[in-house]
Short mmCIF file of C-alpha atoms and ligand atoms in Angstrom, two decimals:
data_model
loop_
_atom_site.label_atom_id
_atom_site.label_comp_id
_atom_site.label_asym_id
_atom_site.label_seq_id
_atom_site.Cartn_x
_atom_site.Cartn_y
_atom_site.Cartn_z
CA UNK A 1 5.19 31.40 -14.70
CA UNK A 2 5.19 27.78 -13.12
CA UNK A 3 5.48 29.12 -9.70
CA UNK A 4 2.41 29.62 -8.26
CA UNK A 5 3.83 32.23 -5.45
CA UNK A 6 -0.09 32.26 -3.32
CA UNK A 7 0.46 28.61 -2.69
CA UNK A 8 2.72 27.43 -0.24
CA UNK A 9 2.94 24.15 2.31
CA UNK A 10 2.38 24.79 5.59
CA UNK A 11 5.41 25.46 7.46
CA UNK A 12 5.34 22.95 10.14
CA UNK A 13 5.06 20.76 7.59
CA UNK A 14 7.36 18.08 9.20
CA UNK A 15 10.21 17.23 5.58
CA UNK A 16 9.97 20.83 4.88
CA UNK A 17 10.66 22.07 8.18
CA UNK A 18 13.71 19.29 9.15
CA UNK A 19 16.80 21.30 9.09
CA UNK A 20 18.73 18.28 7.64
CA UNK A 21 17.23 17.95 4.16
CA UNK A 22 16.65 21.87 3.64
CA UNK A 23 20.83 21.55 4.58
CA UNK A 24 20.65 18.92 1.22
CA UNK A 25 18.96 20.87 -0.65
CA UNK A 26 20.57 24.55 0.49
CA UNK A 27 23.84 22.76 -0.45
CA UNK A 28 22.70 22.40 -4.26
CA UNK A 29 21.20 25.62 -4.39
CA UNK A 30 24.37 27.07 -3.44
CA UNK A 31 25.81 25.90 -6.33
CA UNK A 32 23.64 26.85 -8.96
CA UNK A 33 21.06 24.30 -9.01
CA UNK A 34 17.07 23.91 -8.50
CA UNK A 35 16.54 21.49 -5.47
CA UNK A 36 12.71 21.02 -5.32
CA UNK A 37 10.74 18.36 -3.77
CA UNK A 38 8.21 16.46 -5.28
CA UNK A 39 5.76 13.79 -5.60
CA UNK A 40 3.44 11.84 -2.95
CA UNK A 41 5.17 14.15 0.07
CA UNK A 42 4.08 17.75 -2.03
CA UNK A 43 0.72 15.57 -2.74
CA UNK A 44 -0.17 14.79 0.62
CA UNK A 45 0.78 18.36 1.95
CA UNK A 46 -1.57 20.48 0.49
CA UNK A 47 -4.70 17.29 1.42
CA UNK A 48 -3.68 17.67 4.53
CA UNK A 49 -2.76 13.88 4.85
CA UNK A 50 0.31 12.22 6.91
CA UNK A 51 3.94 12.80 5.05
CA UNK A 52 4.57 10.17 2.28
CA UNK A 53 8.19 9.82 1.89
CA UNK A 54 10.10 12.33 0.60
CA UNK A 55 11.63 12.74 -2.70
CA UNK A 56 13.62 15.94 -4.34
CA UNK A 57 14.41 16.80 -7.85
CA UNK A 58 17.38 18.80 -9.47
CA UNK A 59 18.38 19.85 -12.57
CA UNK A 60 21.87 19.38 -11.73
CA UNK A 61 23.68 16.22 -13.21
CA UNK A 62 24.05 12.87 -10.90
CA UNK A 63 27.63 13.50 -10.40
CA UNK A 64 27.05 16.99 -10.00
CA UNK A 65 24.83 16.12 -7.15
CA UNK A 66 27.14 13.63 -5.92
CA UNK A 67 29.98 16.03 -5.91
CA UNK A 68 28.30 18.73 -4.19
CA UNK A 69 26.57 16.33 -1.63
CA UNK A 70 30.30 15.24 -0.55
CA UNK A 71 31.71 18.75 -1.02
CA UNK A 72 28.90 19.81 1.52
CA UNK A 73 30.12 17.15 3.98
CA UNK A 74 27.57 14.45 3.22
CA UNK A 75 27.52 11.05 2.11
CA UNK A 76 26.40 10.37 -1.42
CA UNK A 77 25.29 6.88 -2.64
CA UNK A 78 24.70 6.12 -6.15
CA UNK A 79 21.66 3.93 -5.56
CA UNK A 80 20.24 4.56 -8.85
CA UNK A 81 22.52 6.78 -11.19
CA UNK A 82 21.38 4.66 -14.37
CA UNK A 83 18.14 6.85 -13.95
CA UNK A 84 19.70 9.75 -11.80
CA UNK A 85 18.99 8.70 -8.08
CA UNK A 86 21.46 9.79 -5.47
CA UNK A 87 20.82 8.92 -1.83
CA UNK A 88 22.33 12.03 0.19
CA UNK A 89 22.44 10.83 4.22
CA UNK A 90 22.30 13.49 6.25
CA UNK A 91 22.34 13.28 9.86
CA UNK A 92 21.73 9.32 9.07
CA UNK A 93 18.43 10.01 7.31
CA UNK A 94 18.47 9.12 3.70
CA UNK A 95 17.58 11.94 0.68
CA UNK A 96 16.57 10.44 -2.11
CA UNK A 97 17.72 13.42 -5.27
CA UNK A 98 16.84 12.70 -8.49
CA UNK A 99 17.57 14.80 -11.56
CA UNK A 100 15.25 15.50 -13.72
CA UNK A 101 14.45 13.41 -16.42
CA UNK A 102 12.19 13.08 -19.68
CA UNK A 103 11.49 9.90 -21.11
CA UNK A 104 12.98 9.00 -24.60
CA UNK A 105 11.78 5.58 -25.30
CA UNK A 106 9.82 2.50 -23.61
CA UNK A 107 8.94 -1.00 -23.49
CA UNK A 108 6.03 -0.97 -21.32
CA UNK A 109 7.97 -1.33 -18.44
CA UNK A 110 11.18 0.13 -18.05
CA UNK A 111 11.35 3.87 -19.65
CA UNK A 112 14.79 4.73 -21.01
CA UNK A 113 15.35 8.20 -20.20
CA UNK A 114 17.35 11.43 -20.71
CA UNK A 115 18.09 13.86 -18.29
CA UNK A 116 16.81 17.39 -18.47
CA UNK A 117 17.36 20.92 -17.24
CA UNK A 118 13.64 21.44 -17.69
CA UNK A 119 11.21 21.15 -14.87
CA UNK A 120 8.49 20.28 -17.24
CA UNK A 121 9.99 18.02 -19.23
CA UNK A 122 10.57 16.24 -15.49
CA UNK A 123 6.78 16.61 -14.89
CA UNK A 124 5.89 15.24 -18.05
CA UNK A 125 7.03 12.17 -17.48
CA UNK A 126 4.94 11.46 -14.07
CA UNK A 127 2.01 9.69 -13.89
CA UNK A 128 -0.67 11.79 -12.69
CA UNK A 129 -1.81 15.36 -12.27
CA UNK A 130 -1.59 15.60 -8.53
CA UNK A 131 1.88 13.73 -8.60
CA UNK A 132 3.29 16.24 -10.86
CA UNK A 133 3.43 18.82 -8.29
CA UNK A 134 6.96 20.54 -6.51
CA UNK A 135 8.29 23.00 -3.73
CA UNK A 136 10.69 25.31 -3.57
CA UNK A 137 13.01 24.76 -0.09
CA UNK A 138 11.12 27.71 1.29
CA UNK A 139 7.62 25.78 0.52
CA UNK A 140 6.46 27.74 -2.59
CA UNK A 141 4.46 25.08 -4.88
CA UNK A 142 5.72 25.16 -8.45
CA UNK A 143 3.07 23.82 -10.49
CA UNK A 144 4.44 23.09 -14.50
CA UNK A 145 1.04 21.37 -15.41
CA UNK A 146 -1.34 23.25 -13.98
CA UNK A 147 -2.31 19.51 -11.73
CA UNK A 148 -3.57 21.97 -8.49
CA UNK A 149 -6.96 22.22 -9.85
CA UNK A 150 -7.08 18.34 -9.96
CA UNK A 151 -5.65 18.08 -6.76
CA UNK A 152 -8.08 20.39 -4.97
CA UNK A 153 -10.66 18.35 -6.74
CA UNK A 154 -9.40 15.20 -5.51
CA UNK A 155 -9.40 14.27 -9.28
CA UNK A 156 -6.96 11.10 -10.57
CA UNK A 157 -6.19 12.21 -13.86
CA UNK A 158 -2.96 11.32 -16.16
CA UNK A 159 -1.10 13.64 -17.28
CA UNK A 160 -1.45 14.59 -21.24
CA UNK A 161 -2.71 11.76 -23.45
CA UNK A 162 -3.87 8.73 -20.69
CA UNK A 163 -3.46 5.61 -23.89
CA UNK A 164 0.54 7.18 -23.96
CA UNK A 165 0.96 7.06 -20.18
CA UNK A 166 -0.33 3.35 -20.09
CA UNK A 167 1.57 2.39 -22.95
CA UNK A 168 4.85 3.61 -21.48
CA UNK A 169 4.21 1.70 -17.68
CA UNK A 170 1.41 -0.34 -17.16
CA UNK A 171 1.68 -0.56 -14.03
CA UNK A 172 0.24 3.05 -13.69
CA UNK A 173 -3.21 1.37 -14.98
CA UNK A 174 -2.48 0.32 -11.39
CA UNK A 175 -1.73 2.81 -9.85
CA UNK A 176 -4.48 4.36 -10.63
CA UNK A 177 -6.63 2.64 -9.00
CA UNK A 178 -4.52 2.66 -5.98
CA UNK A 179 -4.84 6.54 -6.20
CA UNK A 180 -8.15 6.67 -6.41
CA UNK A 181 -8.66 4.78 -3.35
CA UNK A 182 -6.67 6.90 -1.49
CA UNK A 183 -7.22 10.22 -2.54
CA UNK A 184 -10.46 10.52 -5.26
CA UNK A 185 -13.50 12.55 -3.34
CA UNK A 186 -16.15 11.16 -1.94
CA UNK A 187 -18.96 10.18 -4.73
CA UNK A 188 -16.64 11.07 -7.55
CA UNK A 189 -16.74 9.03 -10.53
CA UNK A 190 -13.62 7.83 -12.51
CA UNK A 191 -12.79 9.71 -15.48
CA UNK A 192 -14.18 8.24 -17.93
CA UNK A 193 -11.56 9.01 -20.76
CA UNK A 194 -8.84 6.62 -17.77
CA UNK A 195 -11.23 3.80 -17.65
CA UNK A 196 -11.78 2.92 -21.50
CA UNK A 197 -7.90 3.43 -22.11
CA UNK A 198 -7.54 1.06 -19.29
CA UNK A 199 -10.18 -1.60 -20.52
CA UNK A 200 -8.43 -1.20 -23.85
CA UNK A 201 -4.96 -1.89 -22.42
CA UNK A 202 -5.31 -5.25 -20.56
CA UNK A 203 -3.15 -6.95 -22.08
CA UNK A 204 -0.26 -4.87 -21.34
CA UNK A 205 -0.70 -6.39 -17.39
CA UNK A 206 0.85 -9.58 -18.80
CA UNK A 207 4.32 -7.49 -18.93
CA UNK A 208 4.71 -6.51 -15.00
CA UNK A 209 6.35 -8.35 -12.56
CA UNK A 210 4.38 -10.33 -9.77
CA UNK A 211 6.37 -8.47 -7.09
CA UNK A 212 5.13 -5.07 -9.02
CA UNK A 213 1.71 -6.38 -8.59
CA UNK A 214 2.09 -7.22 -5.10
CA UNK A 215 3.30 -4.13 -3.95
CA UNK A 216 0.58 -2.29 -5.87
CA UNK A 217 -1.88 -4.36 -4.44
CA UNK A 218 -1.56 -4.62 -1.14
CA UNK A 219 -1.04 -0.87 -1.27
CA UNK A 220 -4.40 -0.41 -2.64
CA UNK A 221 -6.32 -2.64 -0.05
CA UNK A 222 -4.52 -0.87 2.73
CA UNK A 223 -6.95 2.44 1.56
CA UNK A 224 -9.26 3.45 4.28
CA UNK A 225 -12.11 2.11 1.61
CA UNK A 226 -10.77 0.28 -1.80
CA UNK A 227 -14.59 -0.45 -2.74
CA UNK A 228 -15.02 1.42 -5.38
CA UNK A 229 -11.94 1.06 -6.72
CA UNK A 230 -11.95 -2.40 -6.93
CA UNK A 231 -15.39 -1.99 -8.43
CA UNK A 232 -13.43 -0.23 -11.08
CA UNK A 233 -11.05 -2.70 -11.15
CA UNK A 234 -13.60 -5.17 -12.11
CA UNK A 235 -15.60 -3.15 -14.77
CA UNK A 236 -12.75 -2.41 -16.46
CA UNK A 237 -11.43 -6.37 -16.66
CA UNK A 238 -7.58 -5.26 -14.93
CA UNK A 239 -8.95 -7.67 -11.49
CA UNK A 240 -9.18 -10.47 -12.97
CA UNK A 241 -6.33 -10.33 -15.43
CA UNK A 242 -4.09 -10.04 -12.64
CA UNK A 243 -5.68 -12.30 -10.10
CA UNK A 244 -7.94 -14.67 -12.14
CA UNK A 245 -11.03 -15.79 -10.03
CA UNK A 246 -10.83 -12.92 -7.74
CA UNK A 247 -14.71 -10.74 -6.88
CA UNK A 248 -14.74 -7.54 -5.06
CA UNK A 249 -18.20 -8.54 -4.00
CA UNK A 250 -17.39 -8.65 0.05
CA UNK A 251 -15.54 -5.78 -0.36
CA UNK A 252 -17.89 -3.05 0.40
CA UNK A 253 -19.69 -5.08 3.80
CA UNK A 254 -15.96 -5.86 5.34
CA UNK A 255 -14.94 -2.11 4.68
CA UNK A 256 -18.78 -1.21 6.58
CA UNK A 257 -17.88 -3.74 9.69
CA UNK A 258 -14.50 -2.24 10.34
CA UNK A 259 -15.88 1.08 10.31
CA UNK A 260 -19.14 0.18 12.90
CA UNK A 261 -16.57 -1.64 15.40
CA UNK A 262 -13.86 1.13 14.40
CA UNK A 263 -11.29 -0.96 13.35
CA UNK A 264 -8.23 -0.84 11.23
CA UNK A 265 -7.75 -2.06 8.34
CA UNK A 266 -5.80 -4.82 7.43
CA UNK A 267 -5.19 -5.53 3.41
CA UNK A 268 -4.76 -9.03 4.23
CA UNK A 269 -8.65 -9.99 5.35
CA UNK A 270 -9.50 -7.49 1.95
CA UNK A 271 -7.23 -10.08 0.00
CA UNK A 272 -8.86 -13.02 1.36
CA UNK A 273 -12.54 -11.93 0.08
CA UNK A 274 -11.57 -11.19 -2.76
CA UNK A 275 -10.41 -14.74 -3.59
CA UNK A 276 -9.04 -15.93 -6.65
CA UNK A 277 -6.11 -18.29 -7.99
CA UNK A 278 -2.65 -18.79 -7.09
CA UNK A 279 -2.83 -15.76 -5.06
CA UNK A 280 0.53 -15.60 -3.23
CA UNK A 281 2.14 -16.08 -6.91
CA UNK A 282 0.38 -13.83 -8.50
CA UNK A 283 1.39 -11.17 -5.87
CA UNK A 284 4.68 -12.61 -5.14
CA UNK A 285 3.59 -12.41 -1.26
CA UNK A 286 6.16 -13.19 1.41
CA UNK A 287 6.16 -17.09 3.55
CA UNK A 288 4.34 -14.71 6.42
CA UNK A 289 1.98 -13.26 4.21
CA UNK A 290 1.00 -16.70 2.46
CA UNK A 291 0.98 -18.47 5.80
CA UNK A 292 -1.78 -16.41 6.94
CA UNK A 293 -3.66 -16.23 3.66
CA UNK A 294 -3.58 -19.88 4.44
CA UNK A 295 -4.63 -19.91 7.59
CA UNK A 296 -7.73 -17.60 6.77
CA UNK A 297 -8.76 -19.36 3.81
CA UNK A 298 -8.80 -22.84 5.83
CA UNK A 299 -10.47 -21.38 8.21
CA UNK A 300 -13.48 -20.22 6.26
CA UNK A 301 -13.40 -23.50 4.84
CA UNK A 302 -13.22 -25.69 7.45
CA UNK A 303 -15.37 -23.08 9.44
CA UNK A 304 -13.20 -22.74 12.29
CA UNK A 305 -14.49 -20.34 15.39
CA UNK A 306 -12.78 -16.82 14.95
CA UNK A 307 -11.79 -17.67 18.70
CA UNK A 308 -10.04 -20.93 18.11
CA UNK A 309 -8.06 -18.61 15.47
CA UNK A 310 -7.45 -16.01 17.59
CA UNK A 311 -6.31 -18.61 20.15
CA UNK A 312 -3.60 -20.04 17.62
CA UNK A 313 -2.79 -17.71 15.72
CA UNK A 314 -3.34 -14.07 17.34
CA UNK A 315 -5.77 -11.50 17.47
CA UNK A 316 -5.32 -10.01 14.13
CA UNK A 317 -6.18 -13.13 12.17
CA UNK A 318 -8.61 -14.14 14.53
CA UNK A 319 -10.61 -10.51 13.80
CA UNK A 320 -10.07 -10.99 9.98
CA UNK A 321 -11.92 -14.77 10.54
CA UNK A 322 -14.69 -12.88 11.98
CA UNK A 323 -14.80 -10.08 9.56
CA UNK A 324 -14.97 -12.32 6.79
CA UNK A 325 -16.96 -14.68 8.38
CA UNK A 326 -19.91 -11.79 8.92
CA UNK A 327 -19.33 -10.49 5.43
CA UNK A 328 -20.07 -14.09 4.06
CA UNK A 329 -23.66 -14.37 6.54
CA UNK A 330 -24.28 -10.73 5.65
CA UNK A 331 -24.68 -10.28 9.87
CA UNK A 332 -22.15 -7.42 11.23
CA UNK A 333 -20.18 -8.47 14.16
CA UNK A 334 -20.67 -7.36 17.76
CA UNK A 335 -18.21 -5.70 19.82
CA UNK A 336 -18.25 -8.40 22.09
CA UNK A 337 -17.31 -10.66 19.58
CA UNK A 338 -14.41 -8.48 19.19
CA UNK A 339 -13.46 -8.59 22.64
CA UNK A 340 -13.74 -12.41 22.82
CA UNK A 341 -10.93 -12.57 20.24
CA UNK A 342 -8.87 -10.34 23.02
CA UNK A 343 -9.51 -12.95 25.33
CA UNK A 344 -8.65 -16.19 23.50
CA UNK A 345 -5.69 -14.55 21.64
CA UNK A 346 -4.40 -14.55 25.54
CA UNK A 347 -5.69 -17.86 26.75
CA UNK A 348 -3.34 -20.34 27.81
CA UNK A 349 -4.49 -23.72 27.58
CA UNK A 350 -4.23 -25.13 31.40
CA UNK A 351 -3.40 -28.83 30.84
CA UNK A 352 -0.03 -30.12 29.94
CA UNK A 353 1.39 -33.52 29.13
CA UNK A 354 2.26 -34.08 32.64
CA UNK A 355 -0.93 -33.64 34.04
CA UNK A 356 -1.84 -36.72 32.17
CA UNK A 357 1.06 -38.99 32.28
CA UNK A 358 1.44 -41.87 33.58
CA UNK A 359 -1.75 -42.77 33.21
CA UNK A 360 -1.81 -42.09 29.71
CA UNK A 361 1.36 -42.50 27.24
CA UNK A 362 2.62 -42.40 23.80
CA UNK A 363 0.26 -41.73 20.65
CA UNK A 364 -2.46 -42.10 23.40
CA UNK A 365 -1.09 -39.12 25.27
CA UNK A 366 -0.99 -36.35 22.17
CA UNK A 367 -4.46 -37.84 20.86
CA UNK A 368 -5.86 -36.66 24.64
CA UNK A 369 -4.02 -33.72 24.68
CA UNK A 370 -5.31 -32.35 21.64
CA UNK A 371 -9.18 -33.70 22.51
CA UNK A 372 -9.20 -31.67 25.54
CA UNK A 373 -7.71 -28.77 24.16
CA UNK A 374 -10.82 -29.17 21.91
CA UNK A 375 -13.01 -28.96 24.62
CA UNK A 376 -11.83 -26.33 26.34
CA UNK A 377 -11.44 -24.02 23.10
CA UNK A 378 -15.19 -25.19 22.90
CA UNK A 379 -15.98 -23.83 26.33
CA UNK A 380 -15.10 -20.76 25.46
CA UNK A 381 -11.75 -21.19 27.36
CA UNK A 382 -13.43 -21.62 31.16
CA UNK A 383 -13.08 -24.58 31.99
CA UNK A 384 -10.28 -25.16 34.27
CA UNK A 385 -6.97 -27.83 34.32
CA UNK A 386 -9.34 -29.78 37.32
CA UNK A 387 -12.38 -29.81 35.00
CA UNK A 388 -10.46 -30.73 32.34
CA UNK A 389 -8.65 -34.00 34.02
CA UNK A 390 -12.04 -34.97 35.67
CA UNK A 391 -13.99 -35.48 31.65
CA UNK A 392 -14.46 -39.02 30.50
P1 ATP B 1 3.47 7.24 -1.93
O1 ATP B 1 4.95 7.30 -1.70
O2 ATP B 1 2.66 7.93 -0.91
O3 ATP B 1 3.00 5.88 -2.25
P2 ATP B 1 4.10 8.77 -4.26
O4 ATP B 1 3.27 9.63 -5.14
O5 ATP B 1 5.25 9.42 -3.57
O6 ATP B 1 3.14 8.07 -3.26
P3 ATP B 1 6.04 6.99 -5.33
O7 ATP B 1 5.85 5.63 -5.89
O8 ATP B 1 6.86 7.17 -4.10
O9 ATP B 1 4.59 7.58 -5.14
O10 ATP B 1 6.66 7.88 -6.50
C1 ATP B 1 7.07 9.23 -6.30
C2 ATP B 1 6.69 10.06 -7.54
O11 ATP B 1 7.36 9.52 -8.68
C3 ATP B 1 5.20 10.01 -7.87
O12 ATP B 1 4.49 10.98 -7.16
C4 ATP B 1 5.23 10.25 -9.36
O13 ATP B 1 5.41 11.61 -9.63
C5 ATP B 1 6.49 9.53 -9.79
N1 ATP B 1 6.25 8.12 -10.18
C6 ATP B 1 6.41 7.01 -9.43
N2 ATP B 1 6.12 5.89 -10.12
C7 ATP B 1 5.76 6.29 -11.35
C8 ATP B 1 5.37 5.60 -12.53
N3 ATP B 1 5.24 4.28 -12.57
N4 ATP B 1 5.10 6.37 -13.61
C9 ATP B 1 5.23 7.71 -13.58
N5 ATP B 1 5.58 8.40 -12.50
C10 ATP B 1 5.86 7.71 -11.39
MG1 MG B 2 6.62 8.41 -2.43
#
């Protein structure tokens, strides 16, 4: 009754037509067990969107799996037995098998769960409609909660009651969000029964981790457009509990720009307008990632030319500068702006220490240095090492 036998993935579906993990999951099948797969790769199947990673459920037992797995030939790595993940490598690419589970207690963050021979018990404990969906090996979509109709809609709903779901992992309140940016259709609202349970819950937040956060986050400013989400985000009070001081306001004019000029995006310049406290704590962000927070922020601050960024730093951050730069005068950026920030990220800056020396030395010598620099970074990076030497 689950399987809904007139749906199935498309067969050149790229995880469901690799010979290696249809071997994984042949070899359970073999035995006895359901091998289905499941989650964001079924998800982004049937929207026609790139793979996700791929994931596959069983109702056979961890060491069941394992055992098979290794009877089959393969290696088996108990990466997560305590909740009934088994890496299976075959041909060196890692299968991630989990068996299915239902969830027996929580604290808000961790679930303590049970396994389960029941496929619906293992849907029941995902977070949202169009995540609850599986395959069969052969690409048949089992369906236990009836979450196609959302997905077709491109509707972000939980599954069952949305307060319980919450309660049990905040961090879907998240995730959420993150969904919706990625997958909700075009001019569809929230649903509105989501955003009050999420207003409701705020204070839940306080329980996940910062590197939870983080990866949530920059997740959900990587979306083609997180504007409306973020709207959401605000409305409902969840942006700034988690980053305190943060607007979404230059969200929406940044996410225009890079679509006129055809850019990518780039969650870091999204991060940067939106601002806010103790940012690279809050989302525990890497010494690369804070480093050019830094160097954005300071930037807009000290009101450094994109070029001059692009110069030191690269092109990326020097097309960020500009983005958010434009976003702040409200005036969109020209492609030859753009191209500019090709130029100076290549620039090398003709004069060196020797040029200079004798007649200039010590303190003297770095203090002229870095003045000429200055004027050739303000010259747009023309004027040459013979121009340079010959200024007062
Ligand atoms: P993507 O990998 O593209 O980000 P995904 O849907 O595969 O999206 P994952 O985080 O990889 O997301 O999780 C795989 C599946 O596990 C989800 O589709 C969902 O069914 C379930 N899941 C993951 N995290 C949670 C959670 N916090 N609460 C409930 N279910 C979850
Ligand atoms: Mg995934």
């Amino acid at each position: 009754m689950d399987r809904t036998d007139d749906i199935v993935i498309d067969p050149v579906t790229s995880w469901l037509a690799d010979p290696d993990g249809q071997a994984v999951c042949a070899a359970l099948v073999a035995q006895g067990h359901q091998a289905l797969f499941v989650g964001g790769c079924v998800r982004n199947a049937l929207l026609g969107l790139p793979d996700s990673d791929v994931d596959i459920a069983t109702d056979a037992l961890p060491e069941q799996t394992m055992q098979v797995a290794v009877n089959a030939g393969f290696k088996a790595v108990p990466t997560g037995i305590d909740h009934g993940t088994i890496t299976v490598v075959a041909n060196d690419k890692p299968y991630e098998i989990t068996t299915f589970r239902r969830d027996v207690a929580t604290d808000g963050r961790r679930a303590v769960v049970a396994f389960s021979k029941d496929i619906r018990d293992d849907a029941l404990r995902r977070d949202f409609t169009m995540n609850a969906l599986y395959a069969t090996p052969e690409g048949r979509v089992v369906d236990p909660l009836a979450g196609l109709p959302d997905l077709q809609a491109r509707r972000i709903r939980f599954i069952e009651d949305a307060d319980a779901r919450i309660r049990e992992d905040y961090l879907r309140t998240l995730r959420f969000f993150r969904f919706f940016a990625w997958y909700a259709a075009d001019q569809q609202g929230f649903d509105p029964v989501a955003v009050d349970v999420i207003a409701r819950n705020l204070d839940g937040l306080g329980t996940l981790s910062a590197e939870r956060i983080g990866q949530e986050m920059r997740k959900l400013l990587a979306a083609p457009d997180p504007s409306f989400a973020l709207a959401g985000m605000r409305n409902t009070g969840v942006l700034n509990t988690i980053l305190p001081g943060a607007d979404d306001k230059q969200i929406g004019l940044i996410v225009h720009f890079e679509q006129a000029l055809g850019l990518g995006t780039d969650w870091q310049t999204r991060l940067v307008a939106l601002g806010g406290e103790d940012v690279p704590q809050k989302l525990r962000l890497s010494r690369v990632e804070a480093k050019s927070q830094d160097i954005l922020r300071s930037a807009l601050e000290q009101m450094t030319a994109p070029t001059e960024v692009a110069y030191r730093h690269g092109q990326q951050l020097g097309v960020s500068t500009l983005l958010l730069r434009s976003a702040i005068a409200e005036m969109p950026p020209t492609p030859q702006e753009i191209a500019q920030l090709e130029q100076a990220a290549q620039a090398t800056f003709p004069v060196s220490a020797a040029d200079l020396m004798p007649e200039v030395e010590g303190p003297a010598l770095g203090a002229r240095l870095k003045a000429l620099e200055q004027k050739w970074i303000a010259s747009g990076f023309v004027l040459k090492k013979s121009e340079l030497l010959n200024l007062p």
